[in-house]
């Protein structure tokens, strides 16, 4: 029993270490940006989602990127509008031209965010997702799983730009991500 406990603790430490130290800040040029949803309350952004959108704006300002931004997120319980619509509204209120924002409004999971966004990007560009440079904007705790699921959806050239987890959410979000990563690793197989 002690050996099993030691194995479990070791796996937890290794995976959490990988999640914590996963590369998260790229300013490389990209063809498209995908911003992953993170929940809303009614019509209000959560702090996590607002931080992701602020990082998107920061990337635009630092790089001069003037292409399209796919905001990805459907409507879940307790949400009176889609996450995508809430994200579009926030970006427009903060100076991003509405005609540069593309809504993916069906996804209810990270896997679906990337799968549905892939279809939109391929339709817009006329190219395969594997041939495009995609920047994924998410939160630091979510970077490793997002990249895993992007690869499983055929994204070959991805970079990440992440916001920091709010300090009071660090313990719960990183612990939750351990289990979410395990679920995605074993069950979300992609294409």
Short mmCIF file of C-alpha atoms in Angstrom, two decimals:
data_model
loop_
_atom_site.label_atom_id
_atom_site.label_comp_id
_atom_site.label_asym_id
_atom_site.label_seq_id
_atom_site.Cartn_x
_atom_site.Cartn_y
_atom_site.Cartn_z
CA UNK A 1 0.00 0.00 0.00
CA UNK A 2 2.87 2.38 0.81
CA UNK A 3 4.41 1.70 -2.60
CA UNK A 4 1.13 2.51 -4.34
CA UNK A 5 0.82 5.75 -2.37
CA UNK A 6 4.42 6.65 -3.24
CA UNK A 7 3.77 5.95 -6.93
CA UNK A 8 0.62 8.12 -6.89
CA UNK A 9 2.39 10.98 -5.14
CA UNK A 10 5.31 10.73 -7.58
CA UNK A 11 2.98 10.85 -10.59
CA UNK A 12 1.18 13.87 -9.12
CA UNK A 13 4.47 15.72 -8.54
CA UNK A 14 5.81 14.94 -12.02
CA UNK A 15 2.60 15.99 -13.81
CA UNK A 16 2.17 19.13 -11.68
CA UNK A 17 5.80 20.06 -12.32
CA UNK A 18 5.25 19.71 -16.05
CA UNK A 19 2.07 21.81 -15.86
CA UNK A 20 3.79 24.54 -13.83
CA UNK A 21 6.90 24.79 -16.00
CA UNK A 22 5.28 24.30 -19.43
CA UNK A 23 6.35 27.08 -21.88
CA UNK A 24 3.68 29.77 -21.93
CA UNK A 25 4.73 33.02 -23.61
CA UNK A 26 5.34 33.29 -27.32
CA UNK A 27 5.42 36.52 -29.28
CA UNK A 28 6.08 34.75 -32.58
CA UNK A 29 3.96 35.83 -35.55
CA UNK A 30 0.85 33.74 -36.16
CA UNK A 31 -1.83 33.26 -38.80
CA UNK A 32 -4.74 33.04 -36.33
CA UNK A 33 -5.37 33.50 -32.63
CA UNK A 34 -7.69 31.18 -30.71
CA UNK A 35 -8.87 32.39 -27.29
CA UNK A 36 -10.24 29.56 -25.15
CA UNK A 37 -13.33 30.20 -23.05
CA UNK A 38 -13.29 29.99 -19.25
CA UNK A 39 -16.85 30.48 -18.11
CA UNK A 40 -19.07 33.45 -17.47
CA UNK A 41 -21.63 34.22 -14.76
CA UNK A 42 -24.84 35.37 -16.39
CA UNK A 43 -23.29 37.80 -18.88
CA UNK A 44 -20.25 38.69 -16.76
CA UNK A 45 -16.74 37.45 -17.45
CA UNK A 46 -14.99 35.42 -14.79
CA UNK A 47 -11.63 36.80 -13.66
CA UNK A 48 -9.92 33.94 -15.49
CA UNK A 49 -11.64 34.74 -18.79
CA UNK A 50 -11.08 38.49 -18.44
CA UNK A 51 -7.37 37.83 -17.85
CA UNK A 52 -7.20 35.72 -21.03
CA UNK A 53 -8.80 38.52 -23.03
CA UNK A 54 -6.43 41.09 -21.52
CA UNK A 55 -3.52 38.87 -22.61
CA UNK A 56 -5.01 38.76 -26.11
CA UNK A 57 -5.08 42.56 -26.19
CA UNK A 58 -1.52 42.65 -24.83
CA UNK A 59 -0.36 40.31 -27.62
CA UNK A 60 -2.04 42.53 -30.23
CA UNK A 61 -0.31 45.61 -28.82
CA UNK A 62 3.12 43.98 -28.52
CA UNK A 63 3.15 42.35 -31.96
CA UNK A 64 0.93 44.50 -34.15
CA UNK A 65 -1.03 41.38 -35.16
CA UNK A 66 -3.92 42.44 -37.39
CA UNK A 67 -5.47 39.11 -38.36
CA UNK A 68 -8.52 37.29 -37.13
CA UNK A 69 -9.17 36.19 -33.57
CA UNK A 70 -11.37 33.16 -32.91
CA UNK A 71 -13.08 33.42 -29.52
CA UNK A 72 -14.27 29.98 -28.51
CA UNK A 73 -16.92 29.08 -25.98
CA UNK A 74 -20.53 27.96 -25.91
CA UNK A 75 -23.24 28.51 -23.34
CA UNK A 76 -23.22 26.48 -20.15
CA UNK A 77 -25.36 26.32 -17.03
CA UNK A 78 -25.71 29.73 -15.39
CA UNK A 79 -24.63 31.52 -18.56
CA UNK A 80 -27.27 33.70 -20.22
CA UNK A 81 -25.17 34.25 -23.36
CA UNK A 82 -22.38 32.30 -25.03
CA UNK A 83 -18.83 32.75 -23.78
CA UNK A 84 -17.85 33.66 -27.35
CA UNK A 85 -20.33 36.54 -27.44
CA UNK A 86 -19.17 37.79 -24.01
CA UNK A 87 -15.55 37.66 -25.21
CA UNK A 88 -16.38 39.51 -28.43
CA UNK A 89 -18.19 42.21 -26.46
CA UNK A 90 -15.21 42.70 -24.10
CA UNK A 91 -12.66 42.84 -26.92
CA UNK A 92 -14.74 45.37 -28.88
CA UNK A 93 -15.20 47.51 -25.74
CA UNK A 94 -11.40 47.48 -25.44
CA UNK A 95 -10.68 48.63 -28.98
CA UNK A 96 -10.47 45.43 -31.04
CA UNK A 97 -12.37 45.86 -34.33
CA UNK A 98 -15.46 43.64 -34.41
CA UNK A 99 -14.74 42.52 -37.98
CA UNK A 100 -11.54 40.81 -36.78
CA UNK A 101 -13.37 38.66 -34.22
CA UNK A 102 -14.83 35.29 -35.22
CA UNK A 103 -17.21 33.54 -32.84
CA UNK A 104 -17.13 29.81 -32.15
CA UNK A 105 -20.17 29.47 -29.92
CA UNK A 106 -20.83 25.74 -29.49
CA UNK A 107 -17.87 24.37 -27.50
CA UNK A 108 -18.35 23.19 -23.94
CA UNK A 109 -14.86 21.74 -23.34
CA UNK A 110 -11.27 22.47 -24.27
CA UNK A 111 -11.31 19.59 -26.75
CA UNK A 112 -14.40 21.06 -28.44
CA UNK A 113 -12.92 24.60 -28.35
CA UNK A 114 -10.01 23.42 -30.44
CA UNK A 115 -11.97 21.04 -32.66
CA UNK A 116 -14.67 23.56 -33.60
CA UNK A 117 -12.16 26.41 -33.97
CA UNK A 118 -10.11 24.24 -36.31
CA UNK A 119 -13.09 23.86 -38.65
CA UNK A 120 -13.74 27.61 -38.64
CA UNK A 121 -10.09 28.46 -39.34
CA UNK A 122 -9.82 25.91 -42.14
CA UNK A 123 -12.98 27.33 -43.74
CA UNK A 124 -11.72 30.92 -43.43
CA UNK A 125 -8.20 30.22 -44.69
CA UNK A 126 -8.82 27.47 -47.21
CA UNK A 127 -5.84 25.67 -45.66
CA UNK A 128 -5.34 22.71 -43.37
CA UNK A 129 -4.83 23.61 -39.71
CA UNK A 130 -1.52 21.72 -39.80
CA UNK A 131 -0.15 24.31 -42.24
CA UNK A 132 -1.07 27.36 -40.16
CA UNK A 133 0.68 29.04 -37.23
CA UNK A 134 -1.88 29.24 -34.43
CA UNK A 135 -1.52 31.15 -31.18
CA UNK A 136 -3.63 29.75 -28.35
CA UNK A 137 -4.48 32.17 -25.56
CA UNK A 138 -5.36 30.52 -22.26
CA UNK A 139 -4.29 30.55 -18.61
CA UNK A 140 -0.93 29.23 -17.35
CA UNK A 141 -2.40 26.19 -15.55
CA UNK A 142 -4.24 25.21 -18.76
CA UNK A 143 -1.33 25.52 -21.23
CA UNK A 144 -0.02 21.95 -21.29
CA UNK A 145 -3.44 20.34 -21.73
CA UNK A 146 -4.45 22.91 -24.35
CA UNK A 147 -1.34 22.14 -26.37
CA UNK A 148 -1.91 18.37 -26.03
CA UNK A 149 -5.48 18.72 -27.29
CA UNK A 150 -4.41 21.06 -30.09
CA UNK A 151 -1.93 18.44 -31.32
CA UNK A 152 -4.64 15.78 -31.14
CA UNK A 153 -6.86 17.98 -33.29
CA UNK A 154 -4.20 18.31 -35.99
CA UNK A 155 -2.66 21.65 -35.01
CA UNK A 156 1.00 21.13 -35.88
CA UNK A 157 2.29 24.67 -35.40
CA UNK A 158 0.99 26.12 -32.15
CA UNK A 159 2.33 28.57 -29.65
CA UNK A 160 0.83 29.71 -26.37
CA UNK A 161 0.31 33.08 -24.74
CA UNK A 162 -1.05 32.75 -21.24
CA UNK A 163 -2.39 34.79 -18.39
CA UNK A 164 -1.38 34.10 -14.80
CA UNK A 165 -3.80 32.28 -12.54
CA UNK A 166 -5.34 34.56 -9.92
CA UNK A 167 -3.39 33.88 -6.69
CA UNK A 168 -6.44 32.71 -4.75
CA UNK A 169 -7.27 30.16 -7.46
CA UNK A 170 -3.80 28.60 -7.75
CA UNK A 171 -4.32 25.61 -5.41
CA UNK A 172 -7.73 24.61 -6.76
CA UNK A 173 -6.99 25.23 -10.45
CA UNK A 174 -3.67 23.40 -10.47
CA UNK A 175 -5.08 20.45 -8.52
CA UNK A 176 -8.11 20.31 -10.85
CA UNK A 177 -5.84 20.50 -13.89
CA UNK A 178 -3.96 17.38 -12.77
CA UNK A 179 -7.17 15.36 -13.10
CA UNK A 180 -8.33 17.19 -16.23
CA UNK A 181 -4.98 16.50 -17.89
CA UNK A 182 -5.26 12.80 -17.00
CA UNK A 183 -8.77 12.65 -18.44
CA UNK A 184 -7.68 14.42 -21.63
CA UNK A 185 -4.54 12.32 -21.98
CA UNK A 186 -6.42 9.04 -21.80
CA UNK A 187 -9.87 9.87 -23.20
CA UNK A 188 -9.68 12.85 -25.60
CA UNK A 189 -7.99 11.17 -28.53
CA UNK A 190 -8.82 13.60 -31.33
CA UNK A 191 -8.57 12.85 -35.02
#
